[in-house]
Tab-separated table of C-alpha atoms in Angstrom:
chain	number	residue	atom	x	y	z
A	2	MET	CA	31.946	-65.224	-65.211
A	3	SER	CA	31.083	-65.127	-61.574
A	4	PHE	CA	31.124	-60.543	-62.996
A	5	GLY	CA	27.714	-61.456	-64.090
A	6	VAL	CA	26.410	-63.007	-62.000
A	7	ILE	CA	27.496	-60.949	-59.260
A	8	MET	CA	25.593	-58.079	-60.924
A	9	ARG	CA	22.755	-60.285	-62.663
A	10	SER	CA	21.870	-60.653	-58.354
A	11	MET	CA	21.741	-57.010	-58.016
A	12	TRP	CA	19.920	-56.466	-60.272
A	13	GLN	CA	17.923	-58.591	-58.916
A	14	GLN	CA	17.587	-56.505	-55.753
A	15	SER	CA	15.159	-53.546	-55.356
A	16	GLY	CA	18.317	-51.803	-53.489
A	17	GLY	CA	20.824	-53.385	-56.142
A	18	ARG	CA	17.925	-52.570	-58.638
A	19	PHE	CA	18.227	-48.326	-57.390
A	20	ALA	CA	21.888	-47.979	-56.409
A	21	LEU	CA	23.269	-48.629	-60.494
A	22	ILE	CA	20.601	-46.915	-61.956
A	23	VAL	CA	21.580	-43.855	-59.858
A	24	MET	CA	24.778	-44.945	-61.016
A	25	ALA	CA	24.429	-45.305	-64.023
A	26	CYS	CA	22.780	-42.041	-64.252
A	27	TRP	CA	25.381	-40.020	-62.297
A	28	ILE	CA	27.839	-41.249	-64.994
A	29	ALA	CA	26.449	-40.031	-68.038
A	30	VAL	CA	25.226	-36.964	-66.442
A	31	SER	CA	29.180	-36.805	-65.603
A	32	LEU	CA	30.289	-37.256	-69.598
A	33	LEU	CA	27.349	-35.553	-71.011
A	34	SER	CA	28.196	-32.222	-69.244
A	35	LEU	CA	31.713	-32.032	-70.575
A	36	PHE	CA	30.195	-31.757	-74.284
A	37	TRP	CA	27.025	-29.758	-73.375
A	38	THR	CA	24.851	-28.347	-71.340
A	39	PRO	CA	21.637	-26.311	-70.646
A	40	TYR	CA	23.693	-22.792	-70.665
A	41	PRO	CA	26.879	-22.170	-70.925
A	42	LEU	CA	28.176	-21.953	-66.447
A	43	LEU	CA	29.377	-17.924	-66.518
A	44	GLN	CA	25.427	-16.973	-68.197
A	45	THR	CA	24.229	-15.510	-65.758
A	46	ASP	CA	20.889	-12.386	-66.807
A	47	GLY	CA	20.420	-10.526	-63.167
A	48	GLY	CA	17.065	-9.849	-64.028
A	49	HIS	CA	15.915	-13.010	-63.607
A	50	ALA	CA	17.854	-13.883	-60.820
A	51	TRP	CA	16.151	-16.900	-57.856
A	52	ALA	CA	13.781	-17.790	-60.496
A	53	SER	CA	11.346	-20.570	-60.231
A	54	PRO	CA	11.119	-23.795	-62.929
A	55	SER	CA	9.753	-22.522	-65.878
A	56	ALA	CA	9.795	-23.951	-68.980
A	57	ALA	CA	13.334	-22.122	-69.208
A	58	HIS	CA	15.280	-22.557	-66.105
A	59	PRO	CA	13.917	-26.816	-64.662
A	60	LEU	CA	15.153	-26.298	-61.680
A	61	GLY	CA	16.094	-22.424	-61.941
A	62	THR	CA	17.695	-19.904	-61.379
A	63	ASP	CA	19.906	-18.843	-58.737
A	64	GLY	CA	21.273	-15.198	-56.525
A	65	VAL	CA	23.386	-14.045	-59.725
A	66	GLY	CA	20.453	-15.541	-62.196
A	67	ALA	CA	22.776	-18.259	-64.075
A	68	ASP	CA	20.789	-21.593	-64.663
A	69	VAL	CA	21.059	-24.808	-61.628
A	70	LEU	CA	20.915	-27.503	-63.614
A	71	SER	CA	23.576	-26.418	-65.209
A	72	TRP	CA	26.083	-25.848	-62.832
A	73	LEU	CA	24.234	-29.303	-61.524
A	74	MET	CA	25.110	-31.457	-64.553
A	75	ALA	CA	28.241	-29.499	-64.714
A	76	GLY	CA	29.142	-30.041	-60.851
A	77	SER	CA	28.594	-34.238	-61.683
A	78	ARG	CA	31.135	-34.431	-62.971
A	79	THR	CA	33.556	-32.633	-60.261
A	80	ASN	CA	32.568	-35.087	-57.356
A	81	LEU	CA	32.460	-37.766	-59.869
A	82	VAL	CA	35.928	-37.288	-59.581
A	83	ILE	CA	36.729	-36.270	-56.357
A	84	ALA	CA	33.952	-40.182	-55.022
A	85	LEU	CA	36.460	-41.889	-57.434
A	86	LEU	CA	40.129	-40.452	-56.707
A	87	THR	CA	38.339	-40.311	-52.654
A	88	MET	CA	38.195	-44.608	-53.075
A	89	LEU	CA	41.427	-45.091	-55.186
A	90	VAL	CA	43.965	-42.875	-51.377
A	91	SER	CA	41.125	-44.995	-48.886
A	92	ALA	CA	42.090	-48.341	-50.244
A	93	MET	CA	45.743	-47.907	-50.296
A	94	ILE	CA	45.974	-45.875	-47.467
A	95	GLY	CA	43.449	-49.189	-45.264
A	96	LEU	CA	45.101	-51.667	-47.452
A	97	ALA	CA	48.628	-50.325	-46.902
A	98	CYS	CA	47.225	-50.370	-43.167
A	99	THR	CA	45.742	-53.582	-42.918
A	100	ALA	CA	49.128	-55.278	-44.813
A	101	VAL	CA	50.900	-53.656	-41.702
A	102	MET	CA	48.166	-55.373	-38.807
A	103	VAL	CA	48.218	-58.605	-39.280
A	104	SER	CA	51.614	-59.176	-40.420
A	105	GLY	CA	53.659	-62.132	-39.155
A	106	ARG	CA	56.081	-59.645	-37.320
A	107	ARG	CA	54.222	-59.329	-34.080
A	108	ALA	CA	56.557	-55.767	-33.003
A	109	LEU	CA	55.466	-53.979	-36.151
A	110	ALA	CA	52.165	-55.769	-36.446
A	111	SER	CA	50.682	-54.125	-32.826
A	112	ALA	CA	52.470	-50.943	-33.549
A	113	GLY	CA	50.657	-50.761	-36.798
A	114	VAL	CA	47.725	-50.941	-34.374
A	115	VAL	CA	48.038	-48.184	-32.300
A	116	VAL	CA	49.772	-45.702	-34.366
A	117	VAL	CA	45.950	-46.385	-36.975
A	118	ASP	CA	43.886	-45.434	-33.486
A	119	ALA	CA	46.175	-43.237	-32.329
A	120	LEU	CA	45.146	-41.244	-36.247
A	121	ILE	CA	41.771	-41.902	-36.433
A	122	ALA	CA	41.015	-40.135	-33.982
A	123	ILE	CA	41.639	-36.290	-36.319
A	124	PRO	CA	38.196	-35.933	-37.470
A	125	THR	CA	37.819	-34.655	-41.066
A	126	VAL	CA	37.259	-31.087	-41.351
A	127	LEU	CA	40.776	-30.876	-39.333
A	128	LEU	CA	42.577	-32.865	-41.913
A	129	ALA	CA	41.495	-30.595	-44.055
A	130	LEU	CA	41.768	-27.404	-41.848
A	131	LEU	CA	45.099	-28.553	-41.549
A	132	PHE	CA	45.929	-29.635	-44.969
A	133	ALA	CA	43.896	-25.938	-47.197
A	134	VAL	CA	46.343	-23.834	-44.976
A	135	PRO	CA	49.607	-24.621	-46.975
A	136	PHE	CA	47.902	-25.530	-49.846
A	137	GLY	CA	44.448	-23.354	-50.264
A	138	ALA	CA	40.809	-24.348	-51.394
A	139	SER	CA	40.784	-26.923	-53.764
A	140	ILE	CA	39.847	-30.703	-54.444
A	141	ALA	CA	43.534	-32.475	-53.474
A	142	VAL	CA	42.781	-31.402	-49.735
A	143	ILE	CA	38.826	-32.249	-50.252
A	144	VAL	CA	40.190	-36.008	-50.921
A	145	ALA	CA	42.875	-35.662	-48.982
A	146	ALA	CA	41.688	-35.232	-45.358
A	147	CYS	CA	38.445	-38.072	-47.069
A	148	GLY	CA	40.739	-40.178	-48.563
A	149	MET	CA	43.162	-40.711	-45.000
A	150	THR	CA	40.541	-40.630	-42.674
A	151	TYR	CA	38.465	-42.803	-44.182
A	152	GLY	CA	41.859	-44.908	-44.694
A	153	LEU	CA	42.172	-45.089	-41.674
A	154	ASN	CA	38.552	-46.424	-40.917
A	155	MET	CA	38.074	-48.562	-43.485
A	156	ALA	CA	42.297	-50.016	-42.016
A	157	ARG	CA	39.872	-51.140	-38.400
A	158	ILE	CA	37.364	-52.307	-40.079
A	159	VAL	CA	38.799	-54.873	-42.583
A	160	LYS	CA	41.752	-55.732	-40.030
A	161	PRO	CA	39.756	-58.997	-37.835
A	162	SER	CA	38.350	-60.269	-41.318
A	163	ALA	CA	42.018	-59.834	-42.326
A	164	SER	CA	43.602	-61.385	-39.432
A	165	LEU	CA	41.121	-64.691	-39.916
A	166	ALA	CA	42.575	-65.203	-42.906
A	167	ALA	CA	45.737	-64.828	-42.441
A	168	ARG	CA	45.683	-67.153	-39.676
A	169	SER	CA	44.111	-69.479	-42.822
A	170	ALA	CA	45.769	-73.022	-43.526
A	171	TYR	CA	47.062	-71.895	-47.498
A	172	VAL	CA	48.127	-68.467	-46.727
A	173	GLN	CA	50.554	-70.644	-43.577
A	174	ALA	CA	50.921	-72.999	-46.896
A	175	ALA	CA	51.515	-69.471	-48.921
A	176	ARG	CA	54.830	-68.254	-46.339
A	177	ALA	CA	56.310	-71.618	-45.658
A	178	MET	CA	56.407	-72.389	-49.158
A	179	GLY	CA	58.468	-69.202	-49.698
A	180	VAL	CA	55.835	-66.150	-51.210
A	181	SER	CA	56.647	-62.950	-50.484
A	182	ALA	CA	54.772	-61.225	-47.558
A	183	TRP	CA	52.597	-58.667	-50.842
A	184	ARG	CA	52.284	-61.633	-52.665
A	185	VAL	CA	50.659	-63.184	-50.012
A	186	PHE	CA	48.508	-60.114	-48.843
A	187	PHE	CA	46.718	-59.622	-52.010
A	188	THR	CA	46.510	-62.954	-53.448
A	189	HIS	CA	45.214	-65.102	-50.320
A	190	ILE	CA	44.068	-62.093	-47.903
A	191	VAL	CA	42.192	-59.419	-49.990
A	192	PRO	CA	39.733	-60.990	-51.653
A	193	SER	CA	38.784	-62.878	-48.254
A	194	THR	CA	38.231	-59.734	-47.719
A	195	PHE	CA	36.608	-58.357	-50.272
A	196	PRO	CA	32.698	-57.968	-49.076
A	197	VAL	CA	33.995	-55.946	-46.214
A	198	LEU	CA	36.031	-53.659	-48.202
A	199	ALA	CA	32.769	-52.947	-50.873
A	200	VAL	CA	31.041	-51.865	-48.413
A	201	GLN	CA	33.585	-49.767	-46.884
A	202	LEU	CA	34.827	-48.171	-50.798
A	203	SER	CA	31.036	-47.775	-50.741
A	204	MET	CA	30.733	-45.449	-47.515
A	205	SER	CA	34.454	-43.454	-48.326
A	206	ALA	CA	32.708	-42.185	-51.608
A	207	GLY	CA	29.728	-41.391	-50.483
A	208	THR	CA	30.166	-39.713	-47.416
A	209	SER	CA	33.001	-37.607	-49.624
A	210	ILE	CA	30.004	-36.194	-51.428
A	211	LEU	CA	28.973	-34.776	-47.775
A	212	ALA	CA	32.511	-34.053	-47.541
A	213	GLU	CA	32.727	-31.995	-49.686
A	214	ALA	CA	29.305	-29.814	-49.629
A	215	GLY	CA	30.064	-29.152	-46.024
A	216	LEU	CA	34.211	-28.587	-46.988
A	217	THR	CA	32.918	-26.438	-49.699
A	218	TYR	CA	30.460	-24.387	-47.366
A	219	LEU	CA	33.566	-23.757	-44.574
A	220	GLY	CA	35.194	-22.874	-47.667
A	221	VAL	CA	38.056	-25.517	-47.264
A	222	GLY	CA	36.962	-27.069	-50.301
A	223	VAL	CA	35.933	-26.754	-53.826
A	224	PRO	CA	37.250	-23.683	-55.459
A	225	SER	CA	35.164	-20.940	-56.012
A	226	GLY	CA	34.134	-20.868	-60.228
A	227	VAL	CA	34.658	-24.482	-59.907
A	228	PRO	CA	31.041	-25.838	-60.032
A	229	SER	CA	30.562	-29.306	-57.577
A	230	TRP	CA	27.464	-29.888	-56.044
A	231	GLY	CA	28.105	-28.215	-52.875
A	232	HIS	CA	29.259	-25.178	-54.230
A	233	THR	CA	25.600	-24.728	-55.044
A	234	LEU	CA	24.321	-25.585	-52.325
A	235	THR	CA	26.793	-23.299	-50.900
A	236	THR	CA	25.862	-20.565	-53.041
A	237	SER	CA	22.084	-21.214	-52.261
A	238	VAL	CA	21.147	-21.594	-48.407
A	239	ARG	CA	21.788	-18.375	-47.227
A	240	LEU	CA	18.199	-17.028	-48.741
A	241	ILE	CA	17.249	-20.987	-48.082
A	242	SER	CA	13.504	-19.569	-46.046
A	243	ILE	CA	13.054	-17.109	-49.060
A	244	TYR	CA	13.840	-19.345	-51.785
A	245	PRO	CA	13.890	-22.546	-50.556
A	246	LEU	CA	14.254	-24.777	-53.978
A	247	THR	CA	17.663	-23.509	-55.617
A	248	VAL	CA	18.488	-25.347	-52.128
A	249	LEU	CA	16.227	-28.507	-52.456
A	250	TRP	CA	17.256	-29.269	-55.784
A	251	PRO	CA	21.364	-29.932	-55.581
A	252	GLY	CA	20.341	-31.189	-51.463
A	253	LEU	CA	17.642	-34.454	-53.149
A	254	THR	CA	20.092	-34.822	-55.518
A	255	VAL	CA	22.960	-35.243	-52.947
A	256	THR	CA	20.720	-37.535	-50.809
A	257	LEU	CA	20.259	-39.040	-53.706
A	258	VAL	CA	23.799	-39.499	-55.198
A	259	VAL	CA	24.937	-41.315	-51.123
A	260	THR	CA	21.886	-43.048	-50.609
A	261	ALA	CA	22.600	-45.689	-53.943
A	262	LEU	CA	26.081	-45.707	-52.890
A	263	TYR	CA	25.670	-47.059	-49.575
A	264	LEU	CA	23.144	-49.379	-51.351
A	265	LEU	CA	25.958	-50.846	-54.259
A	266	GLY	CA	27.602	-50.756	-50.926
A	267	ASP	CA	25.552	-53.312	-49.237
A	268	ALA	CA	24.543	-55.068	-52.904
A	269	ILE	CA	27.828	-56.253	-53.918
A	270	ARG	CA	28.903	-57.886	-50.303
A	271	ASP	CA	25.745	-59.889	-50.392
A	272	CYS	CA	25.815	-60.874	-54.200
A	273	ALA	CA	29.407	-61.284	-54.009
A	274	ASP	CA	29.815	-63.523	-50.372
A	275	PRO	CA	29.163	-66.723	-51.798
A	276	LEU	CA	28.055	-67.858	-48.630
A	277	ALA	CA	25.113	-65.572	-49.367
A	278	ASN	CA	24.112	-65.974	-53.207
A	279	VAL	CA	23.413	-69.813	-53.949
A	280	GLU	CA	24.048	-68.536	-57.670
A	281	LEU	CA	28.069	-68.034	-57.278
A	282	ARG	CA	28.041	-71.483	-55.057
A	283	LYS	CA	25.926	-72.760	-58.411
A	284	LEU	CA	28.795	-72.267	-59.730
A	285	ALA	CA	32.121	-72.309	-57.680
A	286	ALA	CA	30.213	-75.739	-57.927
A	287	THR	CA	29.461	-76.076	-61.469
A	288	VAL	CA	33.058	-75.037	-62.157
A	289	SER	CA	35.032	-78.186	-59.625
A	290	ARG	CA	33.098	-80.464	-60.995
A	291	GLN	CA	34.078	-79.826	-64.995
A	292	THR	CA	37.557	-79.252	-63.208
A	293	HIS	CA	36.596	-83.776	-61.733
A	294	ASN	CA	35.711	-84.637	-64.953
A	295	THR	CA	38.135	-82.854	-66.971
A	296	GLY	CA	41.603	-84.795	-64.733
A	297	VAL	CA	39.653	-87.451	-64.796
A	298	ASP	CA	39.840	-87.762	-68.084
A	299	ALA	CA	42.837	-87.756	-68.565
């Protein structure tokens, strides 16, 4: 029931509505590209290289005569996988580090803060280059580098709200009752940090798309032949001054999706917080009143 209230509240916001529409289109195009694209990805036409948009090629062709729209559609699923995996890895690393930093053992918590502060200074590009030496250019390199970097940032940003929840009365009561530390963390502490966590996860997804484009351009991202938005940008940027439209379409796609992801996180933060969402407060009051009436009747 609360999920429906959150989604309805997000739809009522202009930013949330824009984010939901873009996300729906992204997922729909990704699924559609599994079965159909206007042209096969390996089909090229050297006689029509760098062609302008036309009825046959709505977004034009690249340097080998491949259809840009087909590569963008196929690349959407690659970037969707990268974004989802980066969110997963970031959440695992971020929550694990947060659990250590807010643990009841003061020495362990202090050591966790020092380690996170030390590792957080390592840039994503450097991590990607280090991972690419033994493993080569791959999607795994992008996910590992982005997931580790954003996970550490997430832990540092989520820590204040997690520390506040860890010192609350209900958490102290749960610990006094002998509830395990991990159960207390995931049952009581993590839900209280959800608004901040949602923003950080959406930002990690959006930044991973930007990182994919940059790392692919450096040669340590998506390998050659695998469709992605960064790959389309990389193959087109060499002649941007002569054929700017081939760079415009993937650049515009990346901009729209990243903006939507950032707006999605902000909308979730505002709509999932009972202090900011009046509808959630009304729902909580209704549930509390029904529970009270049931107890009285019993």
